[in-house]
Coordinates of C-alpha atoms in Angstrom, one line a residue:
Chain C
X1 CA 33.1 -40.1 1.2
X2 CA 29.4 -40.3 0.1
X3 CA 28.0 -40.5 -3.4
X4 CA 26.3 -37.7 -5.3
X5 CA 22.8 -36.6 -4.5
X6 CA 20.2 -36.7 -7.3
X7 CA 19.5 -33.1 -8.0
X8 CA 18.4 -30.6 -10.6
X9 CA 19.9 -29.4 -13.0
X10 CA 22.9 -31.6 -12.1
X11 CA 23.6 -34.2 -9.5
X12 CA 25.2 -32.6 -6.6
X13 CA 28.0 -31.8 -5.9
X14 CA 29.4 -31.0 -9.4
X15 CA 32.9 -32.2 -8.3
X16 CA 32.0 -35.8 -7.4
X17 CA 31.4 -37.2 -3.9
X18 CA 30.2 -35.5 -0.8
X19 CA 33.0 -35.1 1.8
X20 CA 31.1 -34.6 5.2
X21 CA 34.2 -32.9 6.7
X22 CA 34.0 -30.2 4.0
X23 CA 30.2 -29.9 4.0
X24 CA 28.1 -27.7 6.2
X25 CA 24.3 -27.9 6.8
X26 CA 22.8 -24.4 6.9
X27 CA 19.7 -23.8 8.9
X28 CA 18.5 -20.3 7.9
X29 CA 16.3 -18.3 10.3
X30 CA 14.3 -21.1 11.9
X31 CA 13.0 -18.5 14.3
X32 CA 9.6 -18.2 16.0
X33 CA 9.2 -14.8 14.4
X34 CA 9.2 -16.5 11.0
X35 CA 7.3 -19.7 11.7
X36 CA 5.8 -19.6 15.2
X37 CA 2.3 -18.6 16.2
X38 CA 2.1 -14.9 17.1
X39 CA 5.5 -14.2 15.5
X40 CA 6.4 -11.5 12.9
X41 CA 5.2 -13.4 9.8
X42 CA 2.0 -14.4 11.6
X43 CA 1.5 -10.8 12.6
X44 CA 1.8 -9.7 9.0
X45 CA -1.1 -11.9 8.2
X46 CA 0.7 -14.7 6.3
X47 CA -0.1 -18.4 6.6
X48 CA 2.6 -19.9 8.8
X49 CA 1.8 -23.4 7.7
X50 CA 3.8 -22.5 4.6
X51 CA 6.9 -21.6 6.6
X52 CA 6.4 -24.5 9.1
X53 CA 6.1 -27.1 6.4
X54 CA 9.9 -27.7 6.3
X55 CA 10.4 -28.3 10.0
X56 CA 9.9 -32.1 10.0
X57 CA 12.1 -33.0 7.0
X58 CA 14.7 -30.5 8.3
X59 CA 14.7 -32.4 11.6
X60 CA 15.6 -35.6 9.8
X61 CA 18.3 -34.0 7.7
X62 CA 19.8 -32.3 10.8
X63 CA 19.9 -35.6 12.7
X64 CA 21.7 -37.4 9.8
X65 CA 24.2 -34.5 9.4
X66 CA 25.0 -34.5 13.1
X67 CA 25.6 -38.2 13.0
X68 CA 28.1 -37.8 10.2
X69 CA 29.8 -35.0 12.0
X70 CA 29.0 -32.3 9.5
X71 CA 29.4 -28.7 10.4
X72 CA 26.0 -27.3 11.5
X73 CA 25.4 -23.6 11.1
X74 CA 22.3 -21.7 12.3
X75 CA 21.5 -18.2 11.4
X76 CA 19.2 -15.6 13.1
X77 CA 17.9 -12.3 11.7
X78 CA 17.6 -9.7 14.4
X79 CA 18.5 -6.3 15.6
X80 CA 20.2 -4.8 18.7
X81 CA 17.8 -3.8 21.4
X82 CA 18.5 -0.1 20.7
X83 CA 17.8 -0.7 17.0
X84 CA 21.0 1.1 16.0
X85 CA 21.6 -1.5 13.3
X86 CA 18.0 -1.2 11.9
X87 CA 17.8 0.8 8.6
X88 CA 15.0 3.4 8.8
X89 CA 13.4 2.2 5.6
X90 CA 13.3 -1.4 6.9
X91 CA 11.6 -0.2 10.1
X92 CA 9.1 1.9 8.2
X93 CA 8.1 -0.9 5.9
X94 CA 7.5 -3.3 8.8
X95 CA 5.4 -0.6 10.5
X96 CA 3.3 -0.1 7.3
X97 CA 2.4 -3.8 7.3
X98 CA 1.4 -3.8 10.9
X99 CA 4.4 -5.6 12.5
X100 CA 7.0 -2.9 13.3
X101 CA 10.4 -4.3 14.1
X102 CA 11.2 -3.4 17.7
X103 CA 7.6 -3.0 18.8
X104 CA 6.1 -5.3 21.5
X105 CA 4.3 -8.4 20.3
X106 CA 3.1 -11.6 21.9
X107 CA 6.6 -13.1 21.6
X108 CA 8.4 -10.0 22.9
X109 CA 9.9 -7.2 20.7
X110 CA 9.7 -8.2 17.0
X111 CA 13.0 -9.3 15.5
X112 CA 15.1 -8.0 18.4
X113 CA 18.0 -10.0 19.7
X114 CA 17.4 -11.9 22.9
X115 CA 13.6 -11.9 22.6
X116 CA 11.4 -15.0 22.5
X117 CA 10.3 -14.5 18.9
X118 CA 13.8 -14.0 17.7
X119 CA 15.0 -17.4 19.1
X120 CA 15.2 -20.6 17.1
X121 CA 12.2 -22.9 17.5
X122 CA 12.7 -25.8 20.0
X123 CA 12.1 -28.4 17.2
X124 CA 15.4 -27.3 15.6
X125 CA 17.3 -26.0 18.6
X126 CA 21.1 -25.8 18.3
X127 CA 23.3 -28.2 20.3
X128 CA 26.2 -26.9 22.4
X129 CA 29.2 -26.2 20.1
X130 CA 27.1 -25.6 17.0
X131 CA 27.6 -22.3 15.2
X132 CA 25.0 -19.5 15.4
X133 CA 25.4 -16.5 13.1
X134 CA 23.5 -13.3 14.1
X135 CA 22.8 -11.1 11.1
X136 CA 21.1 -7.7 10.7
X137 CA 19.9 -8.3 7.1
X138 CA 18.7 -11.0 4.8
X139 CA 22.0 -12.2 3.6
X140 CA 24.0 -14.3 6.2
X141 CA 27.4 -13.1 4.8
X142 CA 26.8 -9.3 5.0
X143 CA 28.1 -7.8 8.2
X144 CA 28.7 -11.2 9.9
X145 CA 31.7 -13.6 10.5
X146 CA 30.2 -16.5 8.5
X147 CA 32.8 -16.6 5.8
X148 CA 35.8 -16.7 8.1
X149 CA 34.1 -19.4 10.2
X150 CA 33.5 -21.6 7.0
X151 CA 37.1 -20.9 5.7
X152 CA 38.7 -21.8 9.0
X153 CA 36.7 -25.0 9.2
X154 CA 37.7 -25.9 5.6
X155 CA 34.1 -25.9 4.4
X156 CA 33.6 -25.8 0.6
X157 CA 30.1 -27.2 0.2
X158 CA 26.8 -26.0 1.7
X159 CA 23.4 -27.6 2.0
X160 CA 20.5 -25.1 2.6
X161 CA 17.4 -25.5 4.7
X162 CA 15.4 -22.6 6.2
X163 CA 12.9 -19.8 5.8
X164 CA 12.0 -18.0 3.8
X165 CA 13.0 -19.6 0.5
X166 CA 12.9 -16.5 -1.6
X167 CA 14.3 -14.0 0.9
X168 CA 16.9 -15.1 3.5
X169 CA 17.7 -18.5 2.1
X170 CA 18.0 -17.2 -1.5
X171 CA 20.0 -14.2 -0.5
X172 CA 22.5 -16.3 1.5
X173 CA 22.7 -19.0 -1.2
X174 CA 23.4 -16.2 -3.8
X175 CA 26.2 -14.8 -1.6
X176 CA 27.7 -18.3 -0.9
X177 CA 27.7 -19.1 -4.6
X178 CA 29.5 -15.9 -5.5
X179 CA 32.1 -16.8 -2.9
X180 CA 32.8 -20.1 -4.5
X181 CA 30.9 -22.4 -2.2
X182 CA 29.1 -25.3 -4.0
X183 CA 25.5 -25.0 -3.0
X184 CA 22.5 -27.3 -2.7
X185 CA 19.0 -26.3 -1.6
X186 CA 16.4 -28.8 -0.3
X187 CA 12.9 -28.0 -1.7
X188 CA 10.9 -29.5 1.1
X189 CA 13.2 -28.1 3.9
X190 CA 12.4 -24.6 2.9
X191 CA 9.2 -22.5 2.7
X192 CA 8.0 -19.0 1.9
X193 CA 5.1 -16.7 2.6
X194 CA 3.8 -17.3 -0.9
X195 CA 3.8 -20.7 -2.6
X196 CA 4.4 -19.3 -6.1
X197 CA 7.4 -17.3 -4.9
X198 CA 8.8 -20.5 -3.2
X199 CA 8.6 -22.4 -6.4
X200 CA 9.9 -19.6 -8.5
X201 CA 12.9 -19.2 -6.2
X202 CA 13.8 -22.9 -6.6
X203 CA 13.4 -22.7 -10.4
X204 CA 15.7 -19.7 -10.5
X205 CA 18.5 -21.8 -8.9
X206 CA 18.4 -24.1 -11.9
X207 CA 18.7 -21.5 -14.7
X208 CA 21.8 -21.3 -16.9
X209 CA 22.8 -24.8 -15.9
X210 CA 22.6 -24.1 -12.2
X211 CA 23.4 -20.4 -11.8
X212 CA 23.2 -20.6 -8.0
X213 CA 23.8 -24.4 -7.5
X214 CA 21.3 -27.2 -7.5
X215 CA 18.0 -28.3 -6.1
X216 CA 17.1 -31.5 -4.3
X217 CA 14.9 -32.8 -1.5
X218 CA 15.3 -34.4 1.9
X219 CA 14.5 -37.9 0.7
X220 CA 17.2 -37.9 -2.0
X221 CA 19.8 -36.4 0.4
X222 CA 18.9 -38.8 3.2
X223 CA 19.3 -41.8 0.9
X224 CA 22.9 -40.8 0.5
X225 CA 23.6 -39.6 4.1
X226 CA 22.0 -42.7 5.8
X227 CA 23.4 -45.3 3.4
Chain A
X1 CA 9.9 16.6 -4.1
X2 CA 7.1 14.3 -4.9
X3 CA 7.2 10.5 -4.7
X4 CA 6.8 8.3 -7.7
X5 CA 4.2 5.7 -8.6
X6 CA 5.5 2.3 -7.5
X7 CA 4.5 -0.9 -5.7
X8 CA 4.0 -1.8 -2.9
X9 CA 4.6 1.8 -1.7
X10 CA 5.3 5.2 -3.3
X11 CA 9.0 5.5 -3.7
X12 CA 11.1 6.6 -1.9
X13 CA 9.7 5.6 1.5
X14 CA 10.2 9.0 3.2
X15 CA 9.3 11.3 0.3
X16 CA 12.8 12.8 0.4
X17 CA 14.0 12.4 -3.2
X18 CA 17.0 14.4 -4.4
X19 CA 18.7 13.6 -7.7
X20 CA 22.1 14.2 -6.0
X21 CA 21.4 11.2 -3.7
X22 CA 20.4 8.9 -6.6
X23 CA 22.4 6.4 -8.5
X24 CA 21.2 4.2 -11.4
X25 CA 23.0 0.8 -11.2
X26 CA 22.9 -1.0 -14.5
X27 CA 24.0 -4.6 -14.3
X28 CA 25.2 -6.5 -17.3
X29 CA 25.2 -10.2 -16.5
X30 CA 27.0 -13.0 -18.3
X31 CA 25.2 -14.6 -21.2
X32 CA 25.1 -18.3 -21.7
X33 CA 25.1 -19.3 -25.3
X34 CA 21.5 -20.4 -25.1
X35 CA 20.3 -17.1 -23.7
X36 CA 20.9 -15.0 -26.8
X37 CA 17.9 -13.2 -28.1
X38 CA 16.1 -12.6 -24.9
X39 CA 16.9 -8.9 -25.1
X40 CA 15.9 -6.8 -28.0
X41 CA 17.8 -3.8 -29.5
X42 CA 14.8 -1.8 -28.5
X43 CA 15.3 -2.9 -24.9
X44 CA 19.0 -1.9 -25.1
X45 CA 18.1 1.5 -26.5
X46 CA 15.6 2.0 -23.6
X47 CA 18.3 1.4 -21.0
X48 CA 20.8 3.7 -22.8
X49 CA 18.3 6.5 -23.3
X50 CA 17.1 6.3 -19.7
X51 CA 20.7 6.3 -18.4
X52 CA 21.3 9.5 -20.4
X53 CA 18.1 11.1 -19.2
X54 CA 18.9 10.5 -15.5
X55 CA 22.5 11.5 -15.8
X56 CA 21.6 14.8 -17.4
X57 CA 19.2 15.4 -14.4
X58 CA 22.1 14.9 -12.0
X59 CA 22.1 11.2 -11.2
X60 CA 25.2 9.0 -11.1
X61 CA 25.1 6.2 -13.5
X62 CA 27.2 3.1 -12.7
X63 CA 27.3 0.1 -15.0
X64 CA 28.6 -3.1 -13.6
X65 CA 29.8 -6.0 -15.7
X66 CA 28.9 -8.9 -13.5
X67 CA 30.7 -12.2 -13.5
X68 CA 29.8 -15.8 -12.6
X69 CA 31.8 -17.8 -10.0
X70 CA 31.9 -20.7 -12.4
X71 CA 34.3 -18.8 -14.7
X72 CA 36.5 -16.9 -12.1
X73 CA 39.4 -18.9 -10.7
X74 CA 39.2 -22.6 -11.0
X75 CA 37.1 -24.2 -13.8
X76 CA 33.8 -24.7 -12.2
X77 CA 30.6 -26.3 -13.3
X78 CA 30.4 -25.0 -16.9
X79 CA 30.2 -27.2 -19.9
X80 CA 29.8 -26.6 -23.6
X81 CA 26.1 -26.4 -23.3
X82 CA 26.3 -23.4 -20.9
X83 CA 29.4 -21.7 -22.1
X84 CA 29.3 -18.2 -20.5
X85 CA 30.5 -15.0 -22.1
X86 CA 30.4 -11.3 -20.9
X87 CA 27.3 -9.3 -21.6
X88 CA 27.2 -6.4 -24.0
X89 CA 27.7 -2.9 -22.5
X90 CA 24.4 -1.0 -22.2
X91 CA 25.3 2.6 -21.5
X92 CA 27.9 5.4 -21.6
X93 CA 27.9 5.4 -17.8
X94 CA 29.8 7.7 -15.6
X95 CA 31.6 4.7 -14.2
X96 CA 32.1 1.2 -15.6
X97 CA 33.2 -1.4 -13.1
X98 CA 33.5 -5.2 -12.9
X99 CA 32.3 -7.5 -10.2
X100 CA 33.6 -11.0 -9.4
X101 CA 30.1 -12.4 -8.8
X102 CA 26.6 -12.4 -10.0
X103 CA 26.0 -9.7 -7.4
X104 CA 27.4 -6.3 -8.5
X105 CA 28.7 -5.6 -5.0
X106 CA 30.8 -8.8 -4.7
X107 CA 34.5 -8.0 -5.0
X108 CA 33.8 -4.8 -6.8
X109 CA 34.2 -1.1 -5.9
X110 CA 30.5 -0.5 -6.1
X111 CA 29.9 0.0 -2.4
X112 CA 32.7 2.6 -2.2
X113 CA 31.6 4.3 -5.3
X114 CA 28.1 4.8 -3.9
X115 CA 29.3 5.7 -0.4
X116 CA 31.8 8.2 -1.6
X117 CA 29.3 9.9 -3.8
X118 CA 26.7 9.8 -1.0
X119 CA 24.2 7.9 -3.1
X120 CA 21.7 6.2 -0.9
X121 CA 18.8 6.1 -3.3
X122 CA 19.4 3.3 -5.8
X123 CA 17.5 2.4 -9.1
X124 CA 18.3 -0.9 -10.7
X125 CA 17.9 -2.3 -14.2
X126 CA 19.7 -4.5 -16.8
X127 CA 20.3 -8.2 -17.1
X128 CA 19.2 -10.5 -15.7
X129 CA 16.3 -9.5 -13.6
X130 CA 16.3 -12.9 -11.6
X131 CA 20.1 -13.0 -11.2
X132 CA 22.3 -9.8 -11.1
X133 CA 19.5 -7.2 -10.7
X134 CA 18.0 -9.2 -7.8
X135 CA 21.2 -10.1 -6.1
X136 CA 22.4 -6.5 -6.3
X137 CA 19.1 -5.1 -5.0
X138 CA 19.2 -7.6 -2.1
X139 CA 22.7 -6.5 -1.2
X140 CA 22.0 -2.7 -1.5
X141 CA 18.9 -3.2 0.7
X142 CA 20.8 -5.0 3.4
X143 CA 23.2 -2.0 3.4
X144 CA 20.2 0.3 4.2
X145 CA 20.0 1.8 0.7
X146 CA 16.5 2.7 -0.5
X147 CA 16.0 0.7 -3.8
X148 CA 13.6 0.7 -6.7
X149 CA 13.8 -1.9 -9.5
X150 CA 12.6 -0.7 -13.0
X151 CA 10.8 -3.8 -14.3
X152 CA 10.4 -2.4 -17.9
X153 CA 14.2 -2.3 -18.4
X154 CA 15.1 -5.3 -16.2
X155 CA 15.3 -8.3 -18.5
X156 CA 14.3 -11.8 -17.5
X157 CA 16.3 -15.0 -18.3
X158 CA 12.9 -16.8 -18.1
X159 CA 10.0 -14.5 -19.1
X160 CA 7.6 -16.7 -17.2
X161 CA 9.3 -15.9 -13.9
X162 CA 8.8 -12.1 -14.2
X163 CA 5.6 -12.0 -12.1
X164 CA 7.3 -13.9 -9.2
X165 CA 10.6 -12.0 -9.6
X166 CA 8.5 -8.8 -9.0
X167 CA 6.4 -10.3 -6.3
X168 CA 9.4 -11.5 -4.3
X169 CA 10.4 -7.8 -4.0
X170 CA 6.9 -6.6 -3.0
X171 CA 6.2 -9.1 -0.2
X172 CA 6.2 -8.0 3.4
X173 CA 5.6 -4.4 2.5
X174 CA 8.5 -4.2 0.1
X175 CA 11.1 -6.5 1.6
X176 CA 13.8 -5.4 -0.8
X177 CA 12.3 -2.0 -1.8
X178 CA 9.8 -1.1 -4.5
X179 CA 9.1 -1.8 -8.2
X180 CA 8.3 0.7 -10.9
X181 CA 9.1 1.7 -14.4
X182 CA 11.7 4.0 -16.0
X183 CA 8.9 6.0 -17.6
X184 CA 7.3 6.7 -14.2
X185 CA 10.7 7.7 -12.8
X186 CA 11.4 10.1 -15.8
X187 CA 7.9 11.6 -15.5
X188 CA 8.2 12.3 -11.8
X189 CA 11.8 13.3 -11.4
X190 CA 13.1 14.3 -14.8
X191 CA 10.1 16.2 -16.1
X192 CA 9.9 14.1 -19.2

């Protein structure tokens, strides 16, 4: 058992110590399309240094979590090659902004399963045996087997890293919190296409005494994990 | 049918609006004792009047009393400072339902209600903009529904976060849908 992590608005977890056997590290959408050069986010014209900022601290947290034997869960957003799971409005919006999902880009077809841009970046590559969840939307619980995998493994606590803070990470954390998982998000292991939205997303977690869980950072967590 | 003024694109995306496809989802989130006063009677009246207007025009109105995982099941992280209680009802909706989470879809019949009445165009409003309105919009959008949030009748827990709460929807060409006002909707689709 490990001690609580210093976090806002309460030290995490609420129920005392961290039990590594009941805690999973979530790595949300560390895909080339969201943080790689020539990927989807780059093609939309956003600054990928913002979505890449969390790579190094996340590497350190991932190494510590693996050492402790925590469950490691990766997620990937992407669609079937025939785009049969792509809602028409989602496709249209991506086309309007110049990065149509399913169209050919420098990293293969944008956000299509099996393509180069859809894959997880090498810096945070999964190891054999680690769980990868493929999802068609922003939330990692909707239309996936994430919940059953966590329940079978006896996981009750989740630590979030990933991109982007306000979209896929937040949606998944909201879903997890509703399902009774005790959640922590690491401010420096996440990132968004807009800095203000990143900061607002973190602040929202802390409203009403921690409406979606708590916020900490890699340094505070590593102090506990590596002790 | 015309499209309505909204950002970052005119809603709905394909210009195919039909009131028979439209549902207004009003969320009523839990209130912590320190939240009281962030919503005025005038704000409540606006929601109620808008719900009546769209219902008379043929929309389905669903009001969802949202919960908080901290009070369902085991005692969770609450303490006296953040004692939570149910929000006040906003409307005389066609259907009143209860969800088990901050998200109106979580453990509620909302998805079935919308699917069985063939409502794929969804308007959202209520409390709180950053919590239940946002979570519900995210879930509806992942289900392929075409969503618009009415920011004039979606009430923020923290008024300073309103700008980013709206911006988070508008990024990437409208990642969760569009943002508009109830007045723009009424003018365009209800002739008032």
